[in-house]
mmCIF file of C-alpha atoms and ligand atoms in Angstrom:
data_model
loop_
_atom_site.group_PDB
_atom_site.id
_atom_site.type_symbol
_atom_site.label_atom_id
_atom_site.label_comp_id
_atom_site.label_asym_id
_atom_site.label_seq_id
_atom_site.Cartn_x
_atom_site.Cartn_y
_atom_site.Cartn_z
ATOM 1 C CA MET A 1097 -30.270 165.667 -154.076
ATOM 2 C CA GLY A 1098 -28.964 163.732 -150.737
ATOM 3 C CA VAL A 1099 -28.059 159.956 -151.002
ATOM 4 C CA THR A 1100 -28.968 157.078 -148.366
ATOM 5 C CA LYS A 1101 -26.083 154.745 -147.773
ATOM 6 C CA GLN A 1102 -25.707 151.902 -144.920
ATOM 7 C CA ILE A 1103 -21.833 152.047 -143.542
ATOM 8 C CA LEU A 1104 -20.209 149.349 -141.359
ATOM 9 C CA VAL A 1105 -17.712 150.570 -138.753
ATOM 10 C CA ILE A 1106 -15.489 148.214 -138.184
ATOM 11 C CA PRO A 1107 -12.819 149.650 -135.682
ATOM 12 C CA GLY A 1108 -10.667 146.028 -134.547
ATOM 13 C CA ASP A 1109 -7.983 146.777 -132.112
ATOM 14 C CA GLY A 1110 -5.458 149.402 -130.340
ATOM 15 C CA ILE A 1111 -6.033 152.469 -132.032
ATOM 16 C CA GLY A 1112 -8.010 151.347 -134.807
ATOM 17 C CA GLN A 1113 -10.414 152.227 -131.673
ATOM 18 C CA GLU A 1114 -9.319 155.414 -131.181
ATOM 19 C CA VAL A 1115 -8.647 156.472 -135.009
ATOM 20 C CA THR A 1116 -11.598 155.152 -136.568
ATOM 21 C CA ALA A 1117 -14.235 157.139 -134.058
ATOM 22 C CA TRP A 1118 -12.698 160.445 -136.075
ATOM 23 C CA GLY A 1119 -13.358 158.685 -139.429
ATOM 24 C CA LYS A 1120 -17.066 157.909 -138.544
ATOM 25 C CA LYS A 1121 -17.242 161.060 -137.421
ATOM 26 C CA VAL A 1122 -16.123 162.838 -140.919
ATOM 27 C CA LEU A 1123 -19.033 160.533 -142.392
ATOM 28 C CA GLU A 1124 -21.566 162.219 -140.133
ATOM 29 C CA THR A 1125 -20.870 165.804 -140.648
ATOM 30 C CA ILE A 1126 -20.276 165.253 -144.729
ATOM 31 C CA ALA A 1127 -23.635 163.102 -143.938
ATOM 32 C CA GLU A 1128 -25.376 166.679 -142.357
ATOM 33 C CA ASN A 1129 -23.656 168.920 -144.495
ATOM 34 C CA TYR A 1130 -24.836 167.716 -147.584
ATOM 35 C CA ARG A 1131 -28.178 166.147 -146.285
ATOM 36 C CA HIS A 1132 -27.221 162.440 -147.594
ATOM 37 C CA THR A 1133 -28.613 159.985 -145.290
ATOM 38 C CA PHE A 1134 -25.863 157.714 -143.911
ATOM 39 C CA SER A 1135 -26.956 154.598 -141.088
ATOM 40 C CA PHE A 1136 -24.009 152.919 -139.095
ATOM 41 C CA ASP A 1137 -23.688 149.996 -137.886
ATOM 42 C CA GLU A 1138 -20.985 147.914 -136.510
ATOM 43 C CA GLY A 1139 -19.143 145.455 -136.441
ATOM 44 C CA ILE A 1140 -16.406 143.396 -134.475
ATOM 45 C CA MET A 1141 -13.164 142.411 -135.877
ATOM 46 C CA GLY A 1142 -9.106 140.934 -134.730
ATOM 47 C CA HIS A 1143 -8.248 140.072 -130.487
ATOM 48 C CA VAL A 1144 -11.877 142.042 -129.800
ATOM 49 C CA ALA A 1145 -13.295 139.065 -131.440
ATOM 50 C CA ILE A 1146 -11.180 136.014 -130.593
ATOM 51 C CA GLU A 1147 -11.880 137.467 -126.784
ATOM 52 C CA ALA A 1148 -15.444 138.170 -127.356
ATOM 53 C CA THR A 1149 -16.578 134.790 -129.615
ATOM 54 C CA GLY A 1150 -13.606 132.974 -129.800
ATOM 55 C CA ASN A 1151 -13.870 133.502 -133.609
ATOM 56 C CA PRO A 1152 -11.023 136.812 -135.633
ATOM 57 C CA LEU A 1153 -13.961 137.392 -137.802
ATOM 58 C CA PRO A 1154 -17.746 136.215 -136.432
ATOM 59 C CA ASP A 1155 -20.667 135.686 -138.529
ATOM 60 C CA GLU A 1156 -22.215 138.681 -137.376
ATOM 61 C CA THR A 1157 -20.071 140.480 -138.488
ATOM 62 C CA LEU A 1158 -19.124 139.156 -141.748
ATOM 63 C CA ALA A 1159 -23.549 139.503 -142.372
ATOM 64 C CA LYS A 1160 -23.551 142.787 -141.784
ATOM 65 C CA ALA A 1161 -20.579 143.648 -143.823
ATOM 66 C CA ARG A 1162 -21.846 141.861 -146.953
ATOM 67 C CA ARG A 1163 -25.443 144.090 -146.446
ATOM 68 C CA SER A 1164 -23.214 146.897 -146.362
ATOM 69 C CA ASP A 1165 -22.506 149.807 -148.705
ATOM 70 C CA ALA A 1166 -19.770 150.882 -147.852
ATOM 71 C CA ILE A 1167 -16.920 149.157 -144.684
ATOM 72 C CA LEU A 1168 -15.176 152.047 -142.800
ATOM 73 C CA PHE A 1169 -11.960 149.587 -140.739
ATOM 74 C CA GLY A 1170 -9.608 150.604 -138.153
ATOM 75 C CA ALA A 1171 -6.518 147.896 -137.780
ATOM 76 C CA ILE A 1172 -6.546 144.926 -136.018
ATOM 77 C CA GLY A 1173 -3.156 143.187 -134.278
ATOM 78 C CA HIS A 1174 -2.414 142.369 -130.298
ATOM 79 C CA ALA A 1175 0.994 142.536 -128.705
ATOM 80 C CA LYS A 1176 -0.004 138.423 -127.734
ATOM 81 C CA TYR A 1177 0.406 137.220 -130.972
ATOM 82 C CA ASP A 1178 3.190 139.053 -132.480
ATOM 83 C CA ASN A 1179 6.157 136.501 -130.508
ATOM 84 C CA ASP A 1180 4.171 133.640 -130.032
ATOM 85 C CA PRO A 1181 4.460 132.125 -134.161
ATOM 86 C CA THR A 1182 2.200 129.620 -132.032
ATOM 87 C CA ALA A 1183 -0.868 130.846 -131.394
ATOM 88 C CA LYS A 1184 -3.610 129.377 -134.047
ATOM 89 C CA VAL A 1185 -6.668 131.450 -134.258
ATOM 90 C CA ARG A 1186 -5.203 135.120 -134.726
ATOM 91 C CA PRO A 1187 -6.645 137.948 -135.301
ATOM 92 C CA GLU A 1188 -4.750 138.568 -139.054
ATOM 93 C CA GLN A 1189 -6.626 135.842 -139.988
ATOM 94 C CA GLY A 1190 -10.124 137.713 -139.221
ATOM 95 C CA LEU A 1191 -8.696 140.370 -141.888
ATOM 96 C CA LEU A 1192 -7.696 138.270 -144.771
ATOM 97 C CA ARG A 1193 -10.174 136.433 -144.594
ATOM 98 C CA ILE A 1194 -13.199 139.409 -145.119
ATOM 99 C CA ARG A 1195 -10.813 140.976 -147.856
ATOM 100 C CA LYS A 1196 -11.458 136.596 -149.380
ATOM 101 C CA GLU A 1197 -15.001 136.397 -148.745
ATOM 102 C CA LEU A 1198 -16.256 140.037 -150.140
ATOM 103 C CA GLY A 1199 -13.692 139.442 -153.479
ATOM 104 C CA LEU A 1200 -11.666 142.206 -152.514
ATOM 105 C CA TYR A 1201 -8.406 141.964 -154.571
ATOM 106 C CA ALA A 1202 -7.306 145.648 -155.609
ATOM 107 C CA ASN A 1203 -6.088 147.054 -152.866
ATOM 108 C CA LEU A 1204 -5.711 151.230 -153.663
ATOM 109 C CA ARG A 1205 -2.665 152.926 -151.835
ATOM 110 C CA PRO A 1206 -3.092 157.011 -152.776
ATOM 111 C CA ILE A 1207 0.446 157.538 -152.298
ATOM 112 C CA LYS A 1208 -1.017 162.003 -151.224
ATOM 113 C CA LEU A 1209 1.494 164.409 -150.236
ATOM 114 C CA PHE A 1210 0.646 167.678 -147.965
ATOM 115 C CA ASP A 1211 2.772 170.726 -149.209
ATOM 116 C CA ASP A 1212 3.257 171.426 -145.618
ATOM 117 C CA LEU A 1213 4.293 167.651 -143.998
ATOM 118 C CA LEU A 1214 7.217 168.373 -146.742
ATOM 119 C CA GLN A 1215 9.675 168.810 -144.190
ATOM 120 C CA ALA A 1216 7.956 165.194 -142.215
ATOM 121 C CA SER A 1217 9.220 163.228 -143.649
ATOM 122 C CA SER A 1218 12.698 161.833 -143.582
ATOM 123 C CA ILE A 1219 13.009 162.059 -147.993
ATOM 124 C CA LYS A 1220 14.857 165.453 -149.586
ATOM 125 C CA PRO A 1221 11.968 167.675 -149.980
ATOM 126 C CA GLU A 1222 13.590 168.995 -153.789
ATOM 127 C CA ILE A 1223 13.014 164.583 -153.538
ATOM 128 C CA LEU A 1224 9.762 164.644 -152.593
ATOM 129 C CA GLN A 1225 7.532 167.745 -154.172
ATOM 130 C CA GLY A 1226 4.666 166.773 -156.883
ATOM 131 C CA ALA A 1227 5.558 163.225 -156.162
ATOM 132 C CA ASP A 1228 1.872 162.025 -156.440
ATOM 133 C CA ILE A 1229 1.536 158.150 -156.772
ATOM 134 C CA LEU A 1230 -1.442 155.354 -156.973
ATOM 135 C CA PHE A 1231 -0.645 151.876 -155.690
ATOM 136 C CA PHE A 1232 -2.608 148.943 -157.146
ATOM 137 C CA ARG A 1233 -1.537 146.198 -154.878
ATOM 138 C CA GLU A 1234 -3.357 142.760 -155.569
ATOM 139 C CA LEU A 1235 -4.803 141.113 -152.051
ATOM 140 C CA THR A 1236 -6.344 138.020 -152.593
ATOM 141 C CA GLY A 1237 -3.646 135.909 -153.906
ATOM 142 C CA ASP A 1238 0.785 135.060 -153.411
ATOM 143 C CA VAL A 1239 2.154 133.940 -150.710
ATOM 144 C CA TYR A 1240 -0.394 134.695 -148.326
ATOM 145 C CA PHE A 1241 -2.893 132.735 -149.798
ATOM 146 C CA GLY A 1242 -0.715 129.938 -151.052
ATOM 147 C CA GLU A 1243 -0.227 126.786 -149.094
ATOM 148 C CA LYS A 1244 1.587 126.910 -145.793
ATOM 149 C CA GLN A 1245 3.767 124.018 -144.777
ATOM 150 C CA ARG A 1246 5.750 123.282 -141.999
ATOM 151 C CA ASN A 1247 7.943 120.106 -141.322
ATOM 152 C CA GLY A 1248 10.364 119.768 -138.512
ATOM 153 C CA ASP A 1249 13.127 122.663 -139.266
ATOM 154 C CA SER A 1250 11.956 123.396 -142.608
ATOM 155 C CA ALA A 1251 8.524 125.562 -143.830
ATOM 156 C CA SER A 1252 7.313 126.868 -147.341
ATOM 157 C CA ASP A 1253 4.407 129.000 -148.268
ATOM 158 C CA LEU A 1254 3.707 128.568 -152.223
ATOM 159 C CA MET A 1255 3.541 131.796 -153.609
ATOM 160 C CA ILE A 1256 1.165 131.011 -156.393
ATOM 161 C CA TYR A 1257 -1.125 133.579 -158.728
ATOM 162 C CA HIS A 1258 -3.424 132.961 -161.569
ATOM 163 C CA ARG A 1259 -3.720 134.394 -165.267
ATOM 164 C CA TYR A 1260 -7.271 136.253 -163.949
ATOM 165 C CA GLU A 1261 -6.016 137.417 -160.662
ATOM 166 C CA VAL A 1262 -3.778 139.292 -162.181
ATOM 167 C CA GLU A 1263 -5.819 140.412 -165.961
ATOM 168 C CA ARG A 1264 -8.202 141.834 -163.059
ATOM 169 C CA ILE A 1265 -6.076 143.845 -161.321
ATOM 170 C CA ALA A 1266 -4.213 144.928 -164.091
ATOM 171 C CA ARG A 1267 -7.273 146.400 -166.316
ATOM 172 C CA LYS A 1268 -7.955 148.338 -162.602
ATOM 173 C CA ALA A 1269 -4.731 149.924 -162.871
ATOM 174 C CA TYR A 1270 -4.734 150.849 -166.126
ATOM 175 C CA GLU A 1271 -8.280 152.228 -166.165
ATOM 176 C CA ALA A 1272 -7.255 154.609 -163.299
ATOM 177 C CA ALA A 1273 -3.828 154.917 -165.207
ATOM 178 C CA ARG A 1274 -6.240 156.451 -168.108
ATOM 179 C CA THR A 1275 -7.689 159.687 -165.543
ATOM 180 C CA ARG A 1276 -4.021 160.230 -164.697
ATOM 181 C CA ARG A 1277 -0.439 160.447 -165.652
ATOM 182 C CA ARG A 1278 -1.211 158.018 -167.913
ATOM 183 C CA LYS A 1279 1.735 155.673 -166.835
ATOM 184 C CA LEU A 1280 2.080 152.260 -165.903
ATOM 185 C CA CYS A 1281 4.841 150.294 -163.565
ATOM 186 C CA SER A 1282 4.147 147.298 -162.916
ATOM 187 C CA VAL A 1283 6.491 145.267 -159.954
ATOM 188 C CA ASP A 1284 7.924 142.086 -160.241
ATOM 189 C CA LYS A 1285 10.293 140.183 -159.609
ATOM 190 C CA ALA A 1286 10.668 138.188 -162.846
ATOM 191 C CA ASN A 1287 14.150 137.493 -163.170
ATOM 192 C CA VAL A 1288 14.191 134.733 -159.984
ATOM 193 C CA LEU A 1289 10.427 133.980 -159.673
ATOM 194 C CA GLU A 1290 7.577 132.199 -161.961
ATOM 195 C CA ALA A 1291 4.844 133.252 -160.189
ATOM 196 C CA SER A 1292 6.022 136.908 -161.523
ATOM 197 C CA ARG A 1293 6.533 136.044 -164.991
ATOM 198 C CA LEU A 1294 3.488 134.843 -165.463
ATOM 199 C CA TRP A 1295 2.186 138.073 -163.816
ATOM 200 C CA ARG A 1296 4.891 139.702 -166.677
ATOM 201 C CA GLU A 1297 3.337 137.857 -169.250
ATOM 202 C CA VAL A 1298 -0.320 138.683 -168.778
ATOM 203 C CA VAL A 1299 0.453 142.683 -167.224
ATOM 204 C CA GLN A 1300 2.257 142.621 -171.412
ATOM 205 C CA GLU A 1301 -1.045 141.136 -172.878
ATOM 206 C CA VAL A 1302 -3.541 143.577 -170.922
ATOM 207 C CA ALA A 1303 -1.285 146.584 -171.818
ATOM 208 C CA LYS A 1304 -2.513 145.719 -175.700
ATOM 209 C CA GLU A 1305 -6.069 146.685 -174.678
ATOM 210 C CA TYR A 1306 -4.685 150.557 -173.232
ATOM 211 C CA PRO A 1307 -1.889 151.435 -176.502
ATOM 212 C CA ASP A 1308 -1.979 155.569 -175.112
ATOM 213 C CA VAL A 1309 -0.682 154.718 -171.089
ATOM 214 C CA GLU A 1310 2.953 154.227 -171.395
ATOM 215 C CA THR A 1311 3.718 150.715 -168.978
ATOM 216 C CA GLU A 1312 7.173 149.997 -167.425
ATOM 217 C CA HIS A 1313 8.003 147.135 -166.209
ATOM 218 C CA MET A 1314 10.668 147.162 -162.829
ATOM 219 C CA PHE A 1315 11.537 144.416 -160.804
ATOM 220 C CA ILE A 1316 11.098 144.361 -156.888
ATOM 221 C CA ASP A 1317 14.185 145.588 -155.678
ATOM 222 C CA ASN A 1318 14.668 148.099 -157.998
ATOM 223 C CA ALA A 1319 11.518 149.676 -157.504
ATOM 224 C CA ALA A 1320 12.510 149.908 -153.363
ATOM 225 C CA MET A 1321 15.524 152.124 -154.791
ATOM 226 C CA GLN A 1322 13.450 154.490 -156.719
ATOM 227 C CA LEU A 1323 11.085 154.808 -154.969
ATOM 228 C CA ILE A 1324 12.759 156.859 -152.596
ATOM 229 C CA LYS A 1325 15.778 158.037 -154.449
ATOM 230 C CA ASP A 1326 13.155 159.390 -157.246
ATOM 231 C CA PRO A 1327 8.898 159.203 -156.591
ATOM 232 C CA LYS A 1328 7.961 161.284 -159.049
ATOM 233 C CA ARG A 1329 9.011 159.059 -161.992
ATOM 234 C CA PHE A 1330 6.273 157.192 -160.314
ATOM 235 C CA ASP A 1331 2.585 157.483 -161.678
ATOM 236 C CA VAL A 1332 -0.099 153.951 -161.305
ATOM 237 C CA VAL A 1333 2.240 151.167 -159.754
ATOM 238 C CA VAL A 1334 0.440 147.354 -159.895
ATOM 239 C CA THR A 1335 2.909 145.408 -157.996
ATOM 240 C CA GLY A 1336 1.391 141.922 -156.029
ATOM 241 C CA ASN A 1337 0.521 141.227 -152.550
ATOM 242 C CA LEU A 1338 3.548 141.027 -150.598
ATOM 243 C CA PHE A 1339 6.096 143.375 -153.002
ATOM 244 C CA GLY A 1340 2.940 145.510 -152.098
ATOM 245 C CA ASP A 1341 2.925 145.392 -148.753
ATOM 246 C CA ILE A 1342 6.210 146.203 -148.035
ATOM 247 C CA LEU A 1343 6.606 149.281 -150.564
ATOM 248 C CA THR A 1344 3.536 150.522 -149.566
ATOM 249 C CA ASP A 1345 4.961 150.987 -146.029
ATOM 250 C CA GLU A 1346 8.015 152.534 -148.001
ATOM 251 C CA ALA A 1347 6.278 154.647 -149.547
ATOM 252 C CA SER A 1348 4.741 155.969 -145.960
ATOM 253 C CA GLN A 1349 7.565 157.355 -145.742
ATOM 254 C CA ILE A 1350 7.161 159.993 -148.409
ATOM 255 C CA ALA A 1351 3.901 161.395 -147.535
ATOM 256 C CA GLY A 1352 5.856 161.393 -143.768
ATOM 257 C CA SER A 1353 4.190 159.273 -141.251
ATOM 258 C CA MET A 1354 1.938 155.893 -141.687
ATOM 259 C CA GLY A 1355 -0.542 158.140 -140.247
ATOM 260 C CA MET A 1356 -2.132 159.316 -142.529
ATOM 261 C CA LEU A 1357 -1.735 157.449 -145.532
ATOM 262 C CA ALA A 1358 -5.366 155.591 -146.395
ATOM 263 C CA SER A 1359 -6.105 152.245 -148.838
ATOM 264 C CA ALA A 1360 -8.891 151.998 -150.705
ATOM 265 C CA SER A 1361 -10.158 147.671 -151.201
ATOM 266 C CA VAL A 1362 -12.176 146.901 -153.622
ATOM 267 C CA GLY A 1363 -13.722 144.323 -156.101
ATOM 268 C CA ASP A 1364 -16.862 143.995 -157.075
ATOM 269 C CA THR A 1365 -19.377 144.222 -154.293
ATOM 270 C CA VAL A 1366 -18.634 146.254 -150.788
ATOM 271 C CA GLY A 1367 -15.909 148.692 -150.355
ATOM 272 C CA PHE A 1368 -13.364 148.587 -147.772
ATOM 273 C CA TYR A 1369 -11.416 151.752 -146.210
ATOM 274 C CA GLU A 1370 -8.709 151.457 -144.189
ATOM 275 C CA PRO A 1371 -5.736 153.083 -142.810
ATOM 276 C CA ILE A 1372 -2.380 150.855 -144.076
ATOM 277 C CA HIS A 1373 -0.768 151.354 -139.983
ATOM 278 C CA GLY A 1374 -1.396 148.593 -137.998
ATOM 279 C CA SER A 1375 -3.181 148.572 -134.090
ATOM 280 C CA ALA A 1376 0.756 150.232 -133.005
ATOM 281 C CA HIS A 1377 0.644 148.684 -129.396
ATOM 282 C CA ASP A 1378 3.338 151.120 -128.577
ATOM 283 C CA ILE A 1379 0.733 154.244 -128.949
ATOM 284 C CA ALA A 1380 -2.666 152.470 -128.433
ATOM 285 C CA GLY A 1381 -5.406 153.871 -125.156
ATOM 286 C CA LYS A 1382 -2.171 156.645 -124.909
ATOM 287 C CA GLY A 1383 -4.002 159.295 -126.974
ATOM 288 C CA ILE A 1384 -1.676 160.650 -129.456
ATOM 289 C CA ALA A 1385 -1.738 158.460 -132.390
ATOM 290 C CA ASN A 1386 -3.261 160.148 -135.658
ATOM 291 C CA PRO A 1387 -6.536 159.882 -136.454
ATOM 292 C CA LEU A 1388 -5.784 161.481 -140.480
ATOM 293 C CA ALA A 1389 -5.477 158.526 -142.128
ATOM 294 C CA SER A 1390 -9.107 157.494 -141.071
ATOM 295 C CA ILE A 1391 -10.579 160.477 -141.699
ATOM 296 C CA LEU A 1392 -8.364 160.228 -145.455
ATOM 297 C CA SER A 1393 -10.139 156.002 -145.591
ATOM 298 C CA ALA A 1394 -13.379 158.392 -144.869
ATOM 299 C CA ALA A 1395 -12.648 160.547 -147.945
ATOM 300 C CA LEU A 1396 -11.101 157.959 -150.721
ATOM 301 C CA LEU A 1397 -14.979 155.705 -149.243
ATOM 302 C CA LEU A 1398 -16.518 158.754 -149.767
ATOM 303 C CA ASP A 1399 -15.505 158.870 -153.584
ATOM 304 C CA ILE A 1400 -14.891 155.549 -154.615
ATOM 305 C CA SER A 1401 -17.982 153.574 -152.934
ATOM 306 C CA PHE A 1402 -20.370 156.374 -153.529
ATOM 307 C CA GLY A 1403 -19.103 158.737 -155.958
ATOM 308 C CA LEU A 1404 -19.518 161.172 -154.306
ATOM 309 C CA LYS A 1405 -16.295 163.113 -155.188
ATOM 310 C CA GLU A 1406 -16.811 166.523 -154.267
ATOM 311 C CA GLU A 1407 -17.364 165.960 -151.078
ATOM 312 C CA SER A 1408 -14.772 163.472 -150.404
ATOM 313 C CA GLN A 1409 -12.726 166.474 -152.064
ATOM 314 C CA ARG A 1410 -14.096 168.681 -148.920
ATOM 315 C CA VAL A 1411 -12.685 166.489 -146.502
ATOM 316 C CA ILE A 1412 -8.997 166.927 -147.947
ATOM 317 C CA LYS A 1413 -9.052 170.044 -148.121
ATOM 318 C CA ALA A 1414 -10.037 170.377 -144.105
ATOM 319 C CA VAL A 1415 -7.242 167.951 -143.483
ATOM 320 C CA ASP A 1416 -5.108 170.329 -145.555
ATOM 321 C CA VAL A 1417 -6.235 173.403 -143.645
ATOM 322 C CA THR A 1418 -5.491 172.235 -140.445
ATOM 323 C CA LEU A 1419 -1.897 171.230 -141.555
ATOM 324 C CA ARG A 1420 -1.906 174.671 -143.170
ATOM 325 C CA GLN A 1421 -2.419 176.116 -139.420
ATOM 326 C CA GLY A 1422 0.178 174.981 -138.155
ATOM 327 C CA PHE A 1423 -1.986 171.605 -135.896
ATOM 328 C CA ARG A 1424 1.041 168.118 -135.867
ATOM 329 C CA THR A 1425 0.116 164.778 -134.108
ATOM 330 C CA MET A 1426 3.107 163.374 -132.724
ATOM 331 C CA ASP A 1427 4.157 161.981 -135.302
ATOM 332 C CA ILE A 1428 3.946 164.169 -137.931
ATOM 333 C CA ALA A 1429 5.663 167.059 -136.181
ATOM 334 C CA ASN A 1430 9.324 167.969 -135.876
ATOM 335 C CA LYS A 1431 11.585 170.118 -133.642
ATOM 336 C CA HIS A 1432 10.295 172.986 -134.494
ATOM 337 C CA THR A 1433 6.381 172.679 -134.031
ATOM 338 C CA PRO A 1434 5.243 174.839 -130.887
ATOM 339 C CA ASN A 1435 4.390 172.732 -127.588
ATOM 340 C CA ASP A 1436 0.642 173.925 -128.090
ATOM 341 C CA PHE A 1437 0.206 172.607 -131.980
ATOM 342 C CA VAL A 1438 1.116 169.344 -131.215
ATOM 343 C CA LEU A 1439 -1.900 167.992 -130.324
ATOM 344 C CA GLY A 1440 -3.716 164.182 -129.835
ATOM 345 C CA THR A 1441 -5.814 161.941 -131.311
ATOM 346 C CA ASP A 1442 -8.988 163.720 -130.111
ATOM 347 C CA ALA A 1443 -7.927 167.380 -130.534
ATOM 348 C CA MET A 1444 -6.958 166.741 -133.902
ATOM 349 C CA GLY A 1445 -9.870 165.837 -134.635
ATOM 350 C CA THR A 1446 -12.061 168.281 -133.589
ATOM 351 C CA LYS A 1447 -9.507 170.824 -135.508
ATOM 352 C CA VAL A 1448 -9.930 168.606 -138.727
ATOM 353 C CA LEU A 1449 -14.215 168.936 -137.648
ATOM 354 C CA GLU A 1450 -13.888 172.669 -137.946
ATOM 355 C CA ASN A 1451 -12.314 172.864 -140.671
ATOM 356 C CA LEU A 1452 -14.859 171.082 -142.161
ATOM 357 C CA GLN A 1453 -17.743 173.334 -141.321
HETATM 358 P P1 NAD B 1602 1.960 149.385 -137.169
HETATM 359 O O1 NAD B 1602 1.420 150.070 -138.439
HETATM 360 O O2 NAD B 1602 0.986 148.941 -136.393
HETATM 361 O O3 NAD B 1602 3.134 150.556 -136.377
HETATM 362 C C1 NAD B 1602 4.375 150.933 -136.795
HETATM 363 C C2 NAD B 1602 4.930 152.300 -136.073
HETATM 364 O O4 NAD B 1602 3.867 153.217 -136.349
HETATM 365 C C3 NAD B 1602 5.004 151.972 -135.006
HETATM 366 O O5 NAD B 1602 5.791 152.976 -134.116
HETATM 367 C C4 NAD B 1602 3.285 153.192 -134.388
HETATM 368 O O6 NAD B 1602 3.491 154.032 -133.251
HETATM 369 C C5 NAD B 1602 3.293 154.160 -135.543
HETATM 370 N N1 NAD B 1602 1.831 153.989 -136.300
HETATM 371 C C6 NAD B 1602 1.404 153.621 -136.857
HETATM 372 N N2 NAD B 1602 -0.444 154.248 -136.822
HETATM 373 C C7 NAD B 1602 0.415 155.000 -136.076
HETATM 374 C C8 NAD B 1602 -0.903 156.370 -136.149
HETATM 375 N N3 NAD B 1602 -2.118 156.651 -136.268
HETATM 376 N N4 NAD B 1602 -0.164 157.727 -135.304
HETATM 377 C C9 NAD B 1602 1.051 158.070 -135.161
HETATM 378 N N5 NAD B 1602 1.787 156.537 -135.080
HETATM 379 C C10 NAD B 1602 1.293 155.418 -135.851
HETATM 380 O O7 NAD B 1602 2.784 148.335 -137.350
HETATM 381 P P2 NAD B 1602 3.757 147.513 -136.330
HETATM 382 O O8 NAD B 1602 3.640 147.771 -135.596
HETATM 383 O O9 NAD B 1602 4.493 146.633 -137.239
HETATM 384 O O10 NAD B 1602 2.423 146.371 -135.803
HETATM 385 C C11 NAD B 1602 1.408 146.334 -134.432
HETATM 386 C C12 NAD B 1602 0.058 145.097 -134.488
HETATM 387 O O11 NAD B 1602 -0.325 145.895 -136.096
HETATM 388 C C13 NAD B 1602 0.501 144.481 -135.010
HETATM 389 O O12 NAD B 1602 -0.375 143.031 -134.030
HETATM 390 C C14 NAD B 1602 0.529 143.691 -136.379
HETATM 391 O O13 NAD B 1602 -0.126 142.570 -137.225
HETATM 392 C C15 NAD B 1602 -1.136 145.174 -136.937
HETATM 393 N N6 NAD B 1602 -0.927 144.801 -138.190
HETATM 394 C C16 NAD B 1602 -2.291 144.771 -138.776
HETATM 395 C C17 NAD B 1602 -2.161 146.011 -139.778
HETATM 396 C C18 NAD B 1602 -4.063 146.423 -140.447
HETATM 397 O O14 NAD B 1602 -4.894 145.151 -139.485
HETATM 398 N N7 NAD B 1602 -4.652 146.227 -141.312
HETATM 399 C C19 NAD B 1602 -1.446 146.441 -139.935
HETATM 400 C C20 NAD B 1602 -0.468 146.267 -139.912
HETATM 401 C C21 NAD B 1602 -0.203 145.451 -138.484
#
């Protein structure tokens, strides 16, 4: 029997507008094919919301988010803020606040390598083949939310973690490791940072509840190096907000492009699904952005928020088939890709929809 769900779509800024349209179309097609009833509402956030209301996360968007069963988000950001550190109202405040308000403390980033994209990465295919990593990045603590100060020519951001914040994400990561290869690597900088020493201590305690999962602790500098040297050694990786931000962008090179990676932010209520990339001012409005990260975000939404595993796999398969047919957006094309197989956003999205039928 079909399910009935309410989905909030927040396209945001720049290419967020262009790619999220395709994530939504994929959800509509799945609903039609499997006789589910998905109703959609739309919200504004980021630069578009500042322009319209002066607030990067208007109350109306937050209220709609609380009422929905899942949220499909695009990206926020505008060039005018990137070079103006003095701007008090900024697009990213909307994103940080919605994560905090909805209690989205765990960011899951599966690094899934499609075989046909082995050549798109700058890492050698023999090192990449078989890599399959699931990152858990803590999302509501760390320097992003600690006290910020500016005194004349000095500035500081407080890196702060509480025991409960580490415990709850560690448990989520261990539970996921149990459904995979039962290996968990916790990344920190415990040789230097007190916040990391607490992190490691708590993960060591939680590890005792999961004796069937092999635990490894690694310093962030080593992890950054091992990720490129031998990505296959990782199964589940759990880390703090700052280290996770950097490591997962690095890991996007394993998948070939930022335009290929989806993420899920979850807590104890509604799930929030988004590509890992930003609003990409350099290509916004040109119709060339890769829509696959948004489409794969829709697949994660079906799986994690709605428990629709078959439908989620169907979307991933449609992406896989499209890549096997040789179609590429500019970011994942290479010198061997024939010109007429290099597609824009809408043509690529259309191919995936055809392969979903
Ligand atoms: P970005 O992720 O927007 O872009 C980085 C590079 O990857 C660019 O060259 C871009 O063209 C390319 N790229 C990204 N997504 C792509 C796609 N789908 N298809 C093809 N190429 C793609 O990061 P940035 O340039 O550092 O930041 C741009 C803006 O986005 C900034 O204002 C930043 O604050 C914001 N940002 C937002 C988020 C978010 O909304 N979650 C995340 C990161 C950055």
